[in-house]
PDB file of C-alpha atoms in Angstrom:
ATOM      1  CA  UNK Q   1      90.552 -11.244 -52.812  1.00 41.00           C
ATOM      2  CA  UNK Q   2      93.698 -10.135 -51.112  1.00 37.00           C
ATOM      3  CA  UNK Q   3      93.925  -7.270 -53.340  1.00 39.00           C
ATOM      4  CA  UNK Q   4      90.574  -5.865 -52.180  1.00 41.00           C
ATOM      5  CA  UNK Q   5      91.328  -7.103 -48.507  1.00 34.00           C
ATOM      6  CA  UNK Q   6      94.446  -5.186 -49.243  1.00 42.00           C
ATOM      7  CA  UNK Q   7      92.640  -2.024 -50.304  1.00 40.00           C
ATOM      8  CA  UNK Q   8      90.341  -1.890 -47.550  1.00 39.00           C
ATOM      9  CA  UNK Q   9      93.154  -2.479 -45.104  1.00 42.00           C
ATOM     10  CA  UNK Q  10      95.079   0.954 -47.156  1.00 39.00           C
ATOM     11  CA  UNK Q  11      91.246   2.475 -46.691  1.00 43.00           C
ATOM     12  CA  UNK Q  12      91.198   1.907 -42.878  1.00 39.00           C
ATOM     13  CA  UNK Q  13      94.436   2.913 -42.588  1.00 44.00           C
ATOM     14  CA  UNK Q  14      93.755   6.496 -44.002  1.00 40.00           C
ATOM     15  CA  UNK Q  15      90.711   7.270 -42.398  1.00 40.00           C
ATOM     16  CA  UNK Q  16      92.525   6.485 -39.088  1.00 41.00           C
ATOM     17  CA  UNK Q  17      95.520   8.935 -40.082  1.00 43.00           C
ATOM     18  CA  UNK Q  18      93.031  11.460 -41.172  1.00 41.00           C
ATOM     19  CA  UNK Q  19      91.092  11.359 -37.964  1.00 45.00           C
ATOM     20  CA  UNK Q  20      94.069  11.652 -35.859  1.00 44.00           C
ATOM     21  CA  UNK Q  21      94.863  15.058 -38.103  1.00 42.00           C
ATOM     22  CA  UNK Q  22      91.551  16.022 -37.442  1.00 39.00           C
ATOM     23  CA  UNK Q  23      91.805  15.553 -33.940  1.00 42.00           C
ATOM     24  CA  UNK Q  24      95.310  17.189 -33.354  1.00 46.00           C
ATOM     25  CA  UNK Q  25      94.350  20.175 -35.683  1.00 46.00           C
ATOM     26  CA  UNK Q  26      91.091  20.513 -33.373  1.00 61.00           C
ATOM     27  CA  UNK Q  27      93.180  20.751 -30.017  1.00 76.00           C
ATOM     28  CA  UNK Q  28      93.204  24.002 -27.914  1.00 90.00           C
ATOM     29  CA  UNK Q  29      96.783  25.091 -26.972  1.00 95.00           C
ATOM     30  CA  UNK Q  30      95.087  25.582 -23.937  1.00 97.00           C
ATOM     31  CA  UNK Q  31      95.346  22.871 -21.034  1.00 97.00           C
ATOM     32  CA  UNK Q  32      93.851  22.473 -17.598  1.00 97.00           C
ATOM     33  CA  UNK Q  33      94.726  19.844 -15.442  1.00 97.00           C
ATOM     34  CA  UNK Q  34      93.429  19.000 -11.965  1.00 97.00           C
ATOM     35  CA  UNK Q  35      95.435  15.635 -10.313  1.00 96.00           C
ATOM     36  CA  UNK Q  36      95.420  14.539  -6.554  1.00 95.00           C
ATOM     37  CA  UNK Q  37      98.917  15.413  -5.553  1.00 93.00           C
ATOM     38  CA  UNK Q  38     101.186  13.071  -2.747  1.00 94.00           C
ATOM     39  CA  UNK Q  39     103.904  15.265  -1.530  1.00 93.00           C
ATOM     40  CA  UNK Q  40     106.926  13.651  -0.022  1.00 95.00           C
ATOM     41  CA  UNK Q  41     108.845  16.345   2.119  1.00 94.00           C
ATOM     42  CA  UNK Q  42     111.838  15.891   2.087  1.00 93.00           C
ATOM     43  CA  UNK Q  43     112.907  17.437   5.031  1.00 91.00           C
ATOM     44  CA  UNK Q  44     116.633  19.140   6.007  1.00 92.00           C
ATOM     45  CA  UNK Q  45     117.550  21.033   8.557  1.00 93.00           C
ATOM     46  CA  UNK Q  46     121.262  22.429   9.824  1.00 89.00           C
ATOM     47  CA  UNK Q  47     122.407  24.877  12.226  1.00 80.00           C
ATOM     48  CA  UNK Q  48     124.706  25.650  15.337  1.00 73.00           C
ATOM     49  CA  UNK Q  49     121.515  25.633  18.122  1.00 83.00           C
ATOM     50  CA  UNK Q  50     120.064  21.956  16.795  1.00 84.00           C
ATOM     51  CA  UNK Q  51     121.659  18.920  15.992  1.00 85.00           C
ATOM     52  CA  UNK Q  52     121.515  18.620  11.922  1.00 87.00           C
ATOM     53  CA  UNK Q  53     117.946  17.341  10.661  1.00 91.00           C
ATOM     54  CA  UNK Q  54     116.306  18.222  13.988  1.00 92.00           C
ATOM     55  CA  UNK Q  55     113.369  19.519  12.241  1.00 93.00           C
ATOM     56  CA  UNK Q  56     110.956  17.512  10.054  1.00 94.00           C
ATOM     57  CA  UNK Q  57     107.558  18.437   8.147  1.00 95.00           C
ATOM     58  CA  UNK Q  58     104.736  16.125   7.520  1.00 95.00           C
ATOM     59  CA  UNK Q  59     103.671  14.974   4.163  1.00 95.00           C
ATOM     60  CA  UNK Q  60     100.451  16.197   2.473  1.00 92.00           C
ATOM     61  CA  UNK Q  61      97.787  14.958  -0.070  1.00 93.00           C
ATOM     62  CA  UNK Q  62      96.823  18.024  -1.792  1.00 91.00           C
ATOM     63  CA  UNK Q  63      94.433  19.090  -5.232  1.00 91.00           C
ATOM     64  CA  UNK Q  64      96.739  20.524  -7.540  1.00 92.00           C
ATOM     65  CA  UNK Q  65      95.203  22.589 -10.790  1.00 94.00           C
ATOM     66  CA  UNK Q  66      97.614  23.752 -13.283  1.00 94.00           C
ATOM     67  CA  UNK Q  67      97.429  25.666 -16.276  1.00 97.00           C
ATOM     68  CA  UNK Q  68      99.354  24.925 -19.567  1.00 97.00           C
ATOM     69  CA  UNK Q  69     100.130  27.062 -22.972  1.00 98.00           C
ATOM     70  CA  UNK Q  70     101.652  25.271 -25.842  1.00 97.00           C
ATOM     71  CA  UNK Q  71     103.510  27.578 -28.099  1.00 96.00           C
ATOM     72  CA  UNK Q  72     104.629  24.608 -30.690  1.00 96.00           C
ATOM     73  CA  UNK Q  73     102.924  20.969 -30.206  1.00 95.00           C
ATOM     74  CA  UNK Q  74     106.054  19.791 -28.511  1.00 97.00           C
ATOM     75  CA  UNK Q  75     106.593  23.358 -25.805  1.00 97.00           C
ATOM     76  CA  UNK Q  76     104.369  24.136 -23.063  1.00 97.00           C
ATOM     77  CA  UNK Q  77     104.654  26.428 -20.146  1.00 98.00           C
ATOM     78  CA  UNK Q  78     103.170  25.345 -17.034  1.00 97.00           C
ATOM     79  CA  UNK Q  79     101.296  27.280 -13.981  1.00 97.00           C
ATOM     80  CA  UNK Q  80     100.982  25.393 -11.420  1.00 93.00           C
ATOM     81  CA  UNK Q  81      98.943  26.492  -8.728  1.00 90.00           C
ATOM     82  CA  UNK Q  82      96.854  25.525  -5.248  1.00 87.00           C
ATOM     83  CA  UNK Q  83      95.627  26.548  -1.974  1.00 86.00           C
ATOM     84  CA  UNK Q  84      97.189  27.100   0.962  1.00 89.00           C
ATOM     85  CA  UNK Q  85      98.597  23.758   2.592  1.00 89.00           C
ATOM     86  CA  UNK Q  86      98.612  23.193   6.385  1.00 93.00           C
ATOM     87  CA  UNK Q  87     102.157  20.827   7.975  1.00 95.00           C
ATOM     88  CA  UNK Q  88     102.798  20.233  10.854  1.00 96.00           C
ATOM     89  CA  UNK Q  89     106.103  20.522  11.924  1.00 96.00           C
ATOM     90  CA  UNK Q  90     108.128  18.437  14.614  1.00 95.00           C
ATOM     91  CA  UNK Q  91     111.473  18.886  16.437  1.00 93.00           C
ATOM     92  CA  UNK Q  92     113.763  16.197  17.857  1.00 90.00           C
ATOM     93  CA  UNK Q  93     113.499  15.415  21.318  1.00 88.00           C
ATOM     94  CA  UNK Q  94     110.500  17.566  21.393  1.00 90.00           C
ATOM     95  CA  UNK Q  95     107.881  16.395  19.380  1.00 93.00           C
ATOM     96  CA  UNK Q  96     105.441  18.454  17.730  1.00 95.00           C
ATOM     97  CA  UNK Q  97     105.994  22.113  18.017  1.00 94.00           C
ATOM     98  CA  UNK Q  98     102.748  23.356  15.664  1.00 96.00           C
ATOM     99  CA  UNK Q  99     102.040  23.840  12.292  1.00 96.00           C
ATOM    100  CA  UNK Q 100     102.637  26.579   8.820  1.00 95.00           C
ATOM    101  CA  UNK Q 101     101.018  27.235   5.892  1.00 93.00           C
ATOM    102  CA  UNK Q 102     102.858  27.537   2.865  1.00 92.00           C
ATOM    103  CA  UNK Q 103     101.617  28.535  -0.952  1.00 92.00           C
ATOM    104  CA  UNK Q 104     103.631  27.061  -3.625  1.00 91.00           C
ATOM    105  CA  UNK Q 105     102.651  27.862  -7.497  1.00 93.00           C
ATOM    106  CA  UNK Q 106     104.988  26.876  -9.672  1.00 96.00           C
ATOM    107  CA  UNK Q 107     106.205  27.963 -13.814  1.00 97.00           C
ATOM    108  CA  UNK Q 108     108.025  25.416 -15.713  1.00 97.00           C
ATOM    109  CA  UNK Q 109     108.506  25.047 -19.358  1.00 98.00           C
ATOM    110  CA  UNK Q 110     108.024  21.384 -20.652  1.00 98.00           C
ATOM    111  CA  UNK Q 111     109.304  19.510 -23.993  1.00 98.00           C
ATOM    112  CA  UNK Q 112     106.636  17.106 -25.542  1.00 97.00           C
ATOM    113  CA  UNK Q 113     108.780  14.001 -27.023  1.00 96.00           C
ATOM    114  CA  UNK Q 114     105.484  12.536 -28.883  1.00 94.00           C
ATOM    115  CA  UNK Q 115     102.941  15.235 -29.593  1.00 94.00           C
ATOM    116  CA  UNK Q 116     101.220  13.380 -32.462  1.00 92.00           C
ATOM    117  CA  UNK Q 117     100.543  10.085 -30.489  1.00 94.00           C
ATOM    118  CA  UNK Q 118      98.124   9.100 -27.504  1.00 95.00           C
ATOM    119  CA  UNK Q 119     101.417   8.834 -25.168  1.00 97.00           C
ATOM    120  CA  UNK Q 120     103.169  11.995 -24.756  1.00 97.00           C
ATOM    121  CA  UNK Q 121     105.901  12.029 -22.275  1.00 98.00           C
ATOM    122  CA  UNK Q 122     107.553  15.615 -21.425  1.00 98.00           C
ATOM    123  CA  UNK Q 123     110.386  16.701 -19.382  1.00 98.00           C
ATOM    124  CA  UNK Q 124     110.568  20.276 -17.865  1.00 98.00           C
ATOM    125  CA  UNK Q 125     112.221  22.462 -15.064  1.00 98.00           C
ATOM    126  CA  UNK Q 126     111.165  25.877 -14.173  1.00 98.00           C
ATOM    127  CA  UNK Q 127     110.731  27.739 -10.567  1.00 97.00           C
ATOM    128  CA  UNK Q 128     108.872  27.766  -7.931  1.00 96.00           C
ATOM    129  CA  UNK Q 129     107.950  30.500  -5.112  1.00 96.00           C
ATOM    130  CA  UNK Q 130     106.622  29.598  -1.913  1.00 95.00           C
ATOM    131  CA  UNK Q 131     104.622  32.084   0.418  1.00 94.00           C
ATOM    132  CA  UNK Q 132     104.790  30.826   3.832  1.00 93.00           C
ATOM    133  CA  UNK Q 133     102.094  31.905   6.167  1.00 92.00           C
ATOM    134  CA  UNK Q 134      99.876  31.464   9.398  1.00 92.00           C
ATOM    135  CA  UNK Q 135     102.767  29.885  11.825  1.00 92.00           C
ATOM    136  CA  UNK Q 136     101.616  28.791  14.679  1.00 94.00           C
ATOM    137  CA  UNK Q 137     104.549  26.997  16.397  1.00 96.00           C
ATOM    138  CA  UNK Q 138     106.091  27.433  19.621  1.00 93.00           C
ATOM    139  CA  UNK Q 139     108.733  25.933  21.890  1.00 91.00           C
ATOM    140  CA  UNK Q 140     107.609  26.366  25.641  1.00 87.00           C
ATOM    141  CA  UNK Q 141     106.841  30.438  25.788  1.00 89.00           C
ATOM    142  CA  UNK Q 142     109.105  31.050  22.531  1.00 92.00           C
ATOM    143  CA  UNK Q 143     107.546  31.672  19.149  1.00 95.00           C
ATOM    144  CA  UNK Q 144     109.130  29.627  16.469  1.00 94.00           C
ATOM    145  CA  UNK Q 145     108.710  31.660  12.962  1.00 93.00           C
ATOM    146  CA  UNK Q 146     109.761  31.115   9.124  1.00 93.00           C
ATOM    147  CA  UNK Q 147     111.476  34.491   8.491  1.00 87.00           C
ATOM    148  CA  UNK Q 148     111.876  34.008   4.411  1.00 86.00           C
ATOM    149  CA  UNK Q 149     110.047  33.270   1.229  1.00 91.00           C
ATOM    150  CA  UNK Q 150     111.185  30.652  -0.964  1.00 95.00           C
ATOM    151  CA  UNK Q 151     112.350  30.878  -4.750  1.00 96.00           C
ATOM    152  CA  UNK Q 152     114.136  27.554  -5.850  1.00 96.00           C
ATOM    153  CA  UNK Q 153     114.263  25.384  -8.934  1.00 97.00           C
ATOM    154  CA  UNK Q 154     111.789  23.170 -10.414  1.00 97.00           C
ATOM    155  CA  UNK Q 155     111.871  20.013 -12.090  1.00 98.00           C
ATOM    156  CA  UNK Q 156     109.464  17.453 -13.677  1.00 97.00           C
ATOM    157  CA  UNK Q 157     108.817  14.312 -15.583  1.00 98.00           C
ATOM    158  CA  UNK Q 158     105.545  12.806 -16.820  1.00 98.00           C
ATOM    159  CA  UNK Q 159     103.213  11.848 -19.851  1.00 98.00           C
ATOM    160  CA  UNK Q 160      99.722  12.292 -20.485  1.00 98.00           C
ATOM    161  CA  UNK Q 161      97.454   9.933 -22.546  1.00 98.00           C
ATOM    162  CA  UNK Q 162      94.950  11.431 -24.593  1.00 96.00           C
ATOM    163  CA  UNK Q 163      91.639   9.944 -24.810  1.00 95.00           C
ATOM    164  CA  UNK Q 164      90.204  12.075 -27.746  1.00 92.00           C
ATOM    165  CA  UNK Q 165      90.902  15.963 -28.877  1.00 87.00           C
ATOM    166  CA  UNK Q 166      89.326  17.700 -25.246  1.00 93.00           C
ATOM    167  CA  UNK Q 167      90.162  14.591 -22.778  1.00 96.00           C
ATOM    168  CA  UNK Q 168      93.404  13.120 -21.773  1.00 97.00           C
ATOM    169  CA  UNK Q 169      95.071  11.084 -18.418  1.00 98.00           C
ATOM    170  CA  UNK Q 170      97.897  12.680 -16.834  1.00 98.00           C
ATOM    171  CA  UNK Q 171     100.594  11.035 -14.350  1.00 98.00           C
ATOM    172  CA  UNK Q 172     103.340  13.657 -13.078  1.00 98.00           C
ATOM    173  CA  UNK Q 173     106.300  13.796 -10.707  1.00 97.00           C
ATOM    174  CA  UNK Q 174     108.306  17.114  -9.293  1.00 97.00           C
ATOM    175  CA  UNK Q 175     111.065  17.820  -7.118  1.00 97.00           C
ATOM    176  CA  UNK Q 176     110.839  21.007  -5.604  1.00 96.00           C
ATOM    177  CA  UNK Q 177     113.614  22.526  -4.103  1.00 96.00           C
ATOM    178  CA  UNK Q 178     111.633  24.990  -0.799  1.00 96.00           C
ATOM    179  CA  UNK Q 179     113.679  26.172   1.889  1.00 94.00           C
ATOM    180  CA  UNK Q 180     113.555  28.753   4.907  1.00 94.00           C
ATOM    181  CA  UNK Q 181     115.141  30.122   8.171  1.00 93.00           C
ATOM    182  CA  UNK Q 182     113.844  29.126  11.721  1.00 94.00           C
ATOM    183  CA  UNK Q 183     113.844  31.743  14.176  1.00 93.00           C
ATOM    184  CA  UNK Q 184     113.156  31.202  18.024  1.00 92.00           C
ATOM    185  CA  UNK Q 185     111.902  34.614  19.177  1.00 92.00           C
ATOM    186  CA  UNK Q 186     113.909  36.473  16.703  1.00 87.00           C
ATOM    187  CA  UNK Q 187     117.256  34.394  16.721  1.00 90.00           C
ATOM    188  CA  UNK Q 188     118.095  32.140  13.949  1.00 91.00           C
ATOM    189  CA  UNK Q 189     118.303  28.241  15.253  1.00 90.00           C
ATOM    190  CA  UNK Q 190     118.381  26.646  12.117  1.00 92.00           C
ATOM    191  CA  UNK Q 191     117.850  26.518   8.243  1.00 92.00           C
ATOM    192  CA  UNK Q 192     115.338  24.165   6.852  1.00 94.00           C
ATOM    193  CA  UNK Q 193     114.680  22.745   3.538  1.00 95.00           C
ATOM    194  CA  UNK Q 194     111.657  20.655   2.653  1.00 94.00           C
ATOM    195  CA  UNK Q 195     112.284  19.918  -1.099  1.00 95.00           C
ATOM    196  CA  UNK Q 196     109.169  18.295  -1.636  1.00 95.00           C
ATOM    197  CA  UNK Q 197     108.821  14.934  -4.229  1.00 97.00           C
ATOM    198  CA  UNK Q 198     105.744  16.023  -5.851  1.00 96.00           C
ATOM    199  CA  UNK Q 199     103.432  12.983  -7.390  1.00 97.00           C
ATOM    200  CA  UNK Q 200      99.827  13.526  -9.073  1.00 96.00           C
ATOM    201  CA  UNK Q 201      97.901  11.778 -10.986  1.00 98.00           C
ATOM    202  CA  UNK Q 202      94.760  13.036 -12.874  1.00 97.00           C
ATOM    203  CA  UNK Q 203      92.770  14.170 -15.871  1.00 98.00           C
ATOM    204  CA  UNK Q 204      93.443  16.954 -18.575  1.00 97.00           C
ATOM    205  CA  UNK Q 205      91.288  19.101 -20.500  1.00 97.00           C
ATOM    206  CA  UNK Q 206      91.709  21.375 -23.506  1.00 94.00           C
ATOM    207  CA  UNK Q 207      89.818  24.011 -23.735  1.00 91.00           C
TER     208      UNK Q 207
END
């Protein structure tokens, strides 16, 4: 009795391990993701005109869609990318001045610690650009303008959970390091970083 009970334990056990074969060998190296994204600005500013972290930008909830490649089950390169996201933008002592737009997408390259199990945790880093557009902030009569683009570093942690060989759960956190010049009507009054913490969670597909 235990010897059959035995067998048919080995049996189960096989079929399982072949299945999960099946299903990696069946995955695209192709992955979309879409996940509701919290960012946390973390804003900085210095400069001789205002007093040191004068300037602060609202947080944002924002749909993040992101592409990844895997070139070996445990290296991916991601694309992150979005729309255009409104902030508004206060001063100290001054209150809220107006609002910017800023576009952010984002390449890292990821390792995958567990890439033949449901729970695959990565780490990556990579860079990020940032487009900053339609300002529309003033201070009494003077226009208050970001002057330069962004490029800064990257970095992420996170895991997905696969569901079956097209599905999976994703939870991910980035820093992103963003920063820019304020001008008042053409004269620099300070430098600001935002350096947003970047959480989303959502849902994978490979395709």
């Amino acid at each position: 009795m235990r010897s059959r009970l035995s067998a048919v334990a080995v049996s189960l056990g096989l079929i399982v391990a072949l299945n999960s074969s099946v299903v990696l060998a069946e995955e695209s190296p192709w992955l979309f993701r879409f996940r509701a994204l919290n960012l946390d600005m973390d804003s900085q500013s210095s400069g001789e005109v205002l007093p040191a972290d004068a300037i602060s930008v609202s947080d944002k909830v924002i749909p993040d869609f992101n592409i990844s490649y895997f070139f070996t089950p445990n290296w991916a390169a991601e694309l992150v990318l979005t729309i255009p996201q409104e902030h508004d933008v206060k001063v100290e002592g001054l209150g809220n001045i107006g609002s910017f737009k800023h576009l952010p997408p984002t390449l890292t390259l990821a390792y995958h610690f567990s890439p033949d199990s449901n729970f695959r945790p990565y780490v990556g880093a990579g860079i990020n650009y940032t487009l900053f557009m339609d300002e529309d902030m003033q201070v009494g009569n003077a226009e208050v303008t970001l002057e330069n683009d962004s490029i800064g570093a990257a970095y992420r942690v996170g895991f997905d959970w696969v569901i079956n060989k097209d599905w999976l759960l994703n939870v991910d956190v980035k820093k992103i390091l963003i920063g820019s010049d304020v001008y008042l009507d053409g004269t620099k009054i300070s430098s600001l970083d935002v350096d947003p913490l970047a959480i989303g969670v959502g849902i994978g597909w490979y395709f």
